[in-house]
Tab-separated table of C-alpha atoms in Angstrom:
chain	number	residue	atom	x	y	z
A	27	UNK	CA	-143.264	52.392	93.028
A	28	UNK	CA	-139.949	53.999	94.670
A	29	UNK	CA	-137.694	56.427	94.190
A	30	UNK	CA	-133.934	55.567	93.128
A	31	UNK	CA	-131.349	58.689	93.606
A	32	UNK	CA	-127.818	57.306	92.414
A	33	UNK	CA	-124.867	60.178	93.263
A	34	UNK	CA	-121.886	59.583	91.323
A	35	UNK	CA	-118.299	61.693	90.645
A	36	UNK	CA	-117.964	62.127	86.750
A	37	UNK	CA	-120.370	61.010	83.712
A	38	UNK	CA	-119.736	57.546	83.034
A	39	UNK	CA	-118.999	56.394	86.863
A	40	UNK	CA	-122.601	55.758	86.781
A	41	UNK	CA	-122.702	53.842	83.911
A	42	UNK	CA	-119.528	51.439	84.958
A	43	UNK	CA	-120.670	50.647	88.556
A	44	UNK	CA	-124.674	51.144	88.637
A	45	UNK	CA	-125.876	51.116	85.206
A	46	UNK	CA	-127.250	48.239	85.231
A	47	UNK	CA	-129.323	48.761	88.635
A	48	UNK	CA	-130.676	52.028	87.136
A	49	UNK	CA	-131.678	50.166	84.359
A	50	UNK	CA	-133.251	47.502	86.443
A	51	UNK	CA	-135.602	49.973	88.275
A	52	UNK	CA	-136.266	52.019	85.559
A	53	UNK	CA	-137.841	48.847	84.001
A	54	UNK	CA	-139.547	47.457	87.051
A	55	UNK	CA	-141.566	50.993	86.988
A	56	UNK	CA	-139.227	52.928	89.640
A	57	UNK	CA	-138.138	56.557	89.102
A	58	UNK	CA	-134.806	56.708	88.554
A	59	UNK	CA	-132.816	60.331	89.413
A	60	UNK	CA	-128.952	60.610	88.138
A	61	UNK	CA	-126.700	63.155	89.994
A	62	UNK	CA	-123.558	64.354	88.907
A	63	UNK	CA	-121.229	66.157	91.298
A	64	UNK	CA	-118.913	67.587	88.045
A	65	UNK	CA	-118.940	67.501	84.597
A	66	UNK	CA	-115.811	65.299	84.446
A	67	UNK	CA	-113.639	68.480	83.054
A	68	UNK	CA	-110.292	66.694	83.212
A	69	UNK	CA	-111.361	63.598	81.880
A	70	UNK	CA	-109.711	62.047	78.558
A	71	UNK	CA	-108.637	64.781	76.199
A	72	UNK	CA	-106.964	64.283	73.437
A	73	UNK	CA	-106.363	66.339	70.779
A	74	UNK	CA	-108.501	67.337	67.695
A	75	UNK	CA	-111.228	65.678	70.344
A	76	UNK	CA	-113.391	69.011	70.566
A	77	UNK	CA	-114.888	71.617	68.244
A	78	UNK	CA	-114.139	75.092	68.601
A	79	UNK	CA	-115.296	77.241	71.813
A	80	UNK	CA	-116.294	73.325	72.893
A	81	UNK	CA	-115.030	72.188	76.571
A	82	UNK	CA	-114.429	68.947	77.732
A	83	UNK	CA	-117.177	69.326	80.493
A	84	UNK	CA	-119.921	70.795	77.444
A	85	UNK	CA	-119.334	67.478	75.809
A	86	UNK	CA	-119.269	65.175	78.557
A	87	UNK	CA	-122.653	66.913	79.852
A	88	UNK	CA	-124.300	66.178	76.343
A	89	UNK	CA	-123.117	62.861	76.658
A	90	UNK	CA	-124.063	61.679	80.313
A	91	UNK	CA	-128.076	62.546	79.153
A	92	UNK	CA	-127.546	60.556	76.244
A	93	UNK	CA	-126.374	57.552	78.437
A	94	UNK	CA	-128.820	58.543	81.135
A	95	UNK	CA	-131.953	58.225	78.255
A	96	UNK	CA	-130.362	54.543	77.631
A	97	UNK	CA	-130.543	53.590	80.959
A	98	UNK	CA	-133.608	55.366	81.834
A	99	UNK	CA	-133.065	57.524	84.485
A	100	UNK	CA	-136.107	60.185	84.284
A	101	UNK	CA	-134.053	63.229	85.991
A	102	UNK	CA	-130.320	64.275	85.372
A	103	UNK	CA	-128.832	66.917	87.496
A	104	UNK	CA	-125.229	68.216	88.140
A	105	UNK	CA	-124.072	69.604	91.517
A	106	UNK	CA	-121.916	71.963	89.112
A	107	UNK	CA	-118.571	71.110	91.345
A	108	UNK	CA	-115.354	70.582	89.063
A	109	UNK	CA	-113.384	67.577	88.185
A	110	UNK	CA	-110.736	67.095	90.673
A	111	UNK	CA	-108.603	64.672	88.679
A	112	UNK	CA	-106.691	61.327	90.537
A	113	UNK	CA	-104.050	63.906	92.628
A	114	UNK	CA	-104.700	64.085	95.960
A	115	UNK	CA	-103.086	67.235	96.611
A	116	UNK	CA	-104.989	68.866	94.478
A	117	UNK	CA	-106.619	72.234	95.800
A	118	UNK	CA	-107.586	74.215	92.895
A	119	UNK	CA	-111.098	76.327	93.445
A	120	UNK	CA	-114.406	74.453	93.358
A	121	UNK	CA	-113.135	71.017	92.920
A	122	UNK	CA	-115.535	68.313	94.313
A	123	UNK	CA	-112.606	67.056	96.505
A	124	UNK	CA	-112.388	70.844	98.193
A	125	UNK	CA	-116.370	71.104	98.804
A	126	UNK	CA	-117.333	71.691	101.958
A	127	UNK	CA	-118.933	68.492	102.530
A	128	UNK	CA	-122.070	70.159	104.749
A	129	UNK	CA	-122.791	72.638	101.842
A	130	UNK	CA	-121.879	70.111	99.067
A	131	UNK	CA	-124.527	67.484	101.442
A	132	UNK	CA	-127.100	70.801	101.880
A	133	UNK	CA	-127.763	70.741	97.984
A	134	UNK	CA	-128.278	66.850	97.759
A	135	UNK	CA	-130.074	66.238	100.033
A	136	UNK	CA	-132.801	69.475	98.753
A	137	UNK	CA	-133.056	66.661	95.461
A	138	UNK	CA	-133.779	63.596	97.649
A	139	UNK	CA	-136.306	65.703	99.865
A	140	UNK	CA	-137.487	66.654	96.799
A	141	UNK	CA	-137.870	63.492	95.384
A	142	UNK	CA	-138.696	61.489	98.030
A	143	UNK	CA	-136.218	59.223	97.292
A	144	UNK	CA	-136.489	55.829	99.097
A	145	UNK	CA	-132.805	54.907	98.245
A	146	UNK	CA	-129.307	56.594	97.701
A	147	UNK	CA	-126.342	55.132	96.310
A	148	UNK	CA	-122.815	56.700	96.838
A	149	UNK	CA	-119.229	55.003	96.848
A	150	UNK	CA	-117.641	53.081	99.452
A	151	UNK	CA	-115.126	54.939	102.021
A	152	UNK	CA	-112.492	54.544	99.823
A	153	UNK	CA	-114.417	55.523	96.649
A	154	UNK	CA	-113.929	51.621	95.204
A	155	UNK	CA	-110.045	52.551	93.686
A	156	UNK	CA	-108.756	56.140	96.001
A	157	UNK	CA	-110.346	58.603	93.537
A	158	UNK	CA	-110.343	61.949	95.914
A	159	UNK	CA	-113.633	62.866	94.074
A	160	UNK	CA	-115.477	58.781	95.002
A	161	UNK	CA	-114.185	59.445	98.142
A	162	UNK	CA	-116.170	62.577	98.372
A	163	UNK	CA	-119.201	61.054	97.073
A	164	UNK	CA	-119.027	58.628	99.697
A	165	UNK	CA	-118.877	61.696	102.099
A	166	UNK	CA	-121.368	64.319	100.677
A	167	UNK	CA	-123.865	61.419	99.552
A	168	UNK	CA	-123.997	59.468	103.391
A	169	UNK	CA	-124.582	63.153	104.986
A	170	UNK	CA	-127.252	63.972	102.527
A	171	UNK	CA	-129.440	61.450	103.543
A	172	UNK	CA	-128.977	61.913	107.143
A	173	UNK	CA	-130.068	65.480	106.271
A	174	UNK	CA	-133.041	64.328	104.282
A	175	UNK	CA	-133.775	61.655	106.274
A	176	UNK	CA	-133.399	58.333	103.055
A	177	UNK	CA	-132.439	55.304	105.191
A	178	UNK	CA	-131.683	53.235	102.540
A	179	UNK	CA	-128.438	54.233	101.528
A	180	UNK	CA	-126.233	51.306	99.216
A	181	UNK	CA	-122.219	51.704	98.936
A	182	UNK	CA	-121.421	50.632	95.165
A	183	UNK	CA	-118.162	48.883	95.365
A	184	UNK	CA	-116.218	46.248	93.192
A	185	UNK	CA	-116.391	42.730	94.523
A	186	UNK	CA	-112.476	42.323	94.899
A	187	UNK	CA	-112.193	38.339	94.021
A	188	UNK	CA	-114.564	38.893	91.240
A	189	UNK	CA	-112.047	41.385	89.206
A	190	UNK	CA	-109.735	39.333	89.598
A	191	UNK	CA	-110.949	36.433	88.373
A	192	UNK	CA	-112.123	39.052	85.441
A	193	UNK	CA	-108.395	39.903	84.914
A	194	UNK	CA	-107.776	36.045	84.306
A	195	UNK	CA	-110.831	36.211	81.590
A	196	UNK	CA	-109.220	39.237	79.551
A	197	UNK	CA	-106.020	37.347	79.893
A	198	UNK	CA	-107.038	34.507	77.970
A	199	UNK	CA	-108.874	36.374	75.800
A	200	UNK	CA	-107.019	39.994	74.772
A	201	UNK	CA	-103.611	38.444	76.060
A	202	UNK	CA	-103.313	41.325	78.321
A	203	UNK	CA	-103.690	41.983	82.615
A	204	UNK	CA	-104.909	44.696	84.482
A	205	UNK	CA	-103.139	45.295	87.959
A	206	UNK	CA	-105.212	45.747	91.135
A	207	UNK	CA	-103.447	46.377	94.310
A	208	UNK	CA	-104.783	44.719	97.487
A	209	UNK	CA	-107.030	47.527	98.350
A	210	UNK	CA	-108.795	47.675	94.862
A	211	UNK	CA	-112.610	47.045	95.781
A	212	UNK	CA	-114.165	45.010	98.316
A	213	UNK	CA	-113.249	41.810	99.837
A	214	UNK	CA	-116.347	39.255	98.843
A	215	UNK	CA	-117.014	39.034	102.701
A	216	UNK	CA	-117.719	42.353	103.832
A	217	UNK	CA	-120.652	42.859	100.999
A	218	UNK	CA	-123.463	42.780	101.711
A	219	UNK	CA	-125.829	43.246	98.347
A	220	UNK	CA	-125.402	41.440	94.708
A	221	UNK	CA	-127.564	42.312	92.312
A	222	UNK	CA	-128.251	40.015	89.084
A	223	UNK	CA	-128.355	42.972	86.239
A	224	UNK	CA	-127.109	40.390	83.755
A	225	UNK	CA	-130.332	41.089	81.579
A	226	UNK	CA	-128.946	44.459	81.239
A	227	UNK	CA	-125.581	44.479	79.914
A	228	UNK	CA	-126.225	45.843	76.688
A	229	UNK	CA	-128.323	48.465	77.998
A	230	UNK	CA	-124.422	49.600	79.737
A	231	UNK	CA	-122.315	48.719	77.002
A	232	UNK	CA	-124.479	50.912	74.992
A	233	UNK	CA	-124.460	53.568	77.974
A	234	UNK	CA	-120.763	53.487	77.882
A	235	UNK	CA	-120.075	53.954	74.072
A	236	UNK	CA	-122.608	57.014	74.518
A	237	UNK	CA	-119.836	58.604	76.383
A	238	UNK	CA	-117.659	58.670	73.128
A	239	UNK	CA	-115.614	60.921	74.276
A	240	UNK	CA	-113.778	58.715	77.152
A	241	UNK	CA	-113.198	55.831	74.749
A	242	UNK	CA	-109.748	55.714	75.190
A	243	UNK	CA	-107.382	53.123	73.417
A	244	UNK	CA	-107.703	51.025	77.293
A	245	UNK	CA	-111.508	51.216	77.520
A	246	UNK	CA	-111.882	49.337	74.012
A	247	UNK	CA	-110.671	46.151	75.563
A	248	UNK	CA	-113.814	46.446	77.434
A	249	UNK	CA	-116.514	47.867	75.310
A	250	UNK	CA	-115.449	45.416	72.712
A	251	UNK	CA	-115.648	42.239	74.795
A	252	UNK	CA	-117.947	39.339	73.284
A	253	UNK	CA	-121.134	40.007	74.201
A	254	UNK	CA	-120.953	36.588	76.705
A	255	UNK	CA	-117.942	37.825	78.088
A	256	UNK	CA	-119.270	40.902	78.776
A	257	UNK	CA	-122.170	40.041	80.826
A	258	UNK	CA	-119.845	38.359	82.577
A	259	UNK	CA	-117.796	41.145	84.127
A	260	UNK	CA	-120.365	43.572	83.852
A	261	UNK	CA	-123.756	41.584	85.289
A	262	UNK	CA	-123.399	41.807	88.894
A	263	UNK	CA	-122.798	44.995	90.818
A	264	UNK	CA	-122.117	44.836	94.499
A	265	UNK	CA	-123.013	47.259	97.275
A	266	UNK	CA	-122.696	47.005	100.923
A	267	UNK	CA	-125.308	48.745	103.211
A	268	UNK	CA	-124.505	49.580	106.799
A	269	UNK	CA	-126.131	47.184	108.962
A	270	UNK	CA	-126.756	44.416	106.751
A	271	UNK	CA	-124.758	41.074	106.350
A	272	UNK	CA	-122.565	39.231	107.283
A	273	UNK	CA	-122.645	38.266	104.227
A	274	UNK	CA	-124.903	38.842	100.521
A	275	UNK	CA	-128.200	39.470	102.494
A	276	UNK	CA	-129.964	41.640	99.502
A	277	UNK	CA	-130.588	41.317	95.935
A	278	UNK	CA	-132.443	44.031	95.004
A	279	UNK	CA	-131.860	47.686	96.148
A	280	UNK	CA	-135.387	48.515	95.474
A	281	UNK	CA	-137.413	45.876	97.363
């Protein structure tokens, strides 16, 4: 059995875009290792939300291992960067989006050498929707495992037809829309990996109401969802890995 290292921003990334592929190795007898670069301190916030002397990066902690026990991942670690937040310009000390990327890549890739880890999964370039700290996933995680030497490497992405046709579902069904600007995710055509985690779902709806604390007014619409309607947004997640395709050429990111 393999090794699966997924690297991911903020707690509850990992449950949204690869929770159901951790889920999937964990049960076909893989070792599964979460990273966190931060703690997701700037996260949602609102107020009366924490007990006294609690931060908003304590409880998110407690609540990424809780999601990480549903979806079996066997080590959790965080790279103990902050939460940049969505601004760009944003330069404040030891923010994920300042790292320098070698040092940030240095600590990494000293997990997958230490656990041997057979695949890596990190963002696309543009860190699926512009989020500074995806992008720097995408950076620090593909320079880790040239350091460490892990040749697979998968790109989690959004399949860019697929949300939209999503967006059409909630229509019809919550009477609402969701806007996604022509960059949001991947065109269909330039992935190159689909994986079937539709026997999973629940697994990451129950992954993603273990992170209570981000259940915003929004994220109900989702978490909510009819269990059918669920697995259909949330039972494929695409990757593309350099040097595959054209085209959906894997299934699996552990075979």
């Amino acid at each position: 059995m393999g090794t699966l290292v997924s690297f991911h921003a903020h707690p509850n990334d990992d449950t949204t875009t690869c929770g159901g592929v951790l889920r999937k190795a964990h049960e076909d007898g893989h070792r599964v290792v979460l990273v966190l670069a931060t703690r997701g301190e700037l996260g949602y916030n609102p107020d009366g939300l924490l007990a006294e002397g609690e931060t908003l990066g304590d409880r998110r902690a407690v609540e990424a291992r809780a999601a990480a026990d549903v979806l079996g991942v066997d080590r959790l670690e965080f790279l103990g960067y902050t939460d940049s937040g969505m601004t760009a310009a944003a330069d404040g000390a030891g923010t994920f989006q300042t790292a320098d990327v070698e040092e940030a890549a240095r600590k990494l890739a000293a997990i997958l050498r230490e656990e041997r880890a057979d695949v890596l999964t990190v963002y696309d370039e543009k860190g699926t929707y512009g989020d500074p700290d995806h992008i720097q996933v995408h950076r620090v995680g593909t320079r880790a495992a040239e350091l460490a030497g892990t040749a697979k490497v998968f790109q989690s992405t959004i399949n860019r037809e697929h949300i939209k046709a999503n967006q059409r579902v909630l229509a019809e069904q919550a009477g609402v829309d969701l806007p996604a600007g022509p960059d949001f995710g991947t065109p269909e055509a330039e992935l190159t990996c689909r994986v079937d985690v539709s026997a999973y779902t629940e697994y990451k709806r129950k992954a993603l109401l273990a992170h209570a604390s981000q259940i915003t007014p929004q994220s109900t619409l989702f978490t909510d969802l009819p269990e059918d309607t669920f697995r259909t947004m949330f039972g494929t997640e695409w990757f593309i890995r350099a040097g595959q395709g054209p085209g959906i050429t894997e299934t699996d990111l552990m075979a």
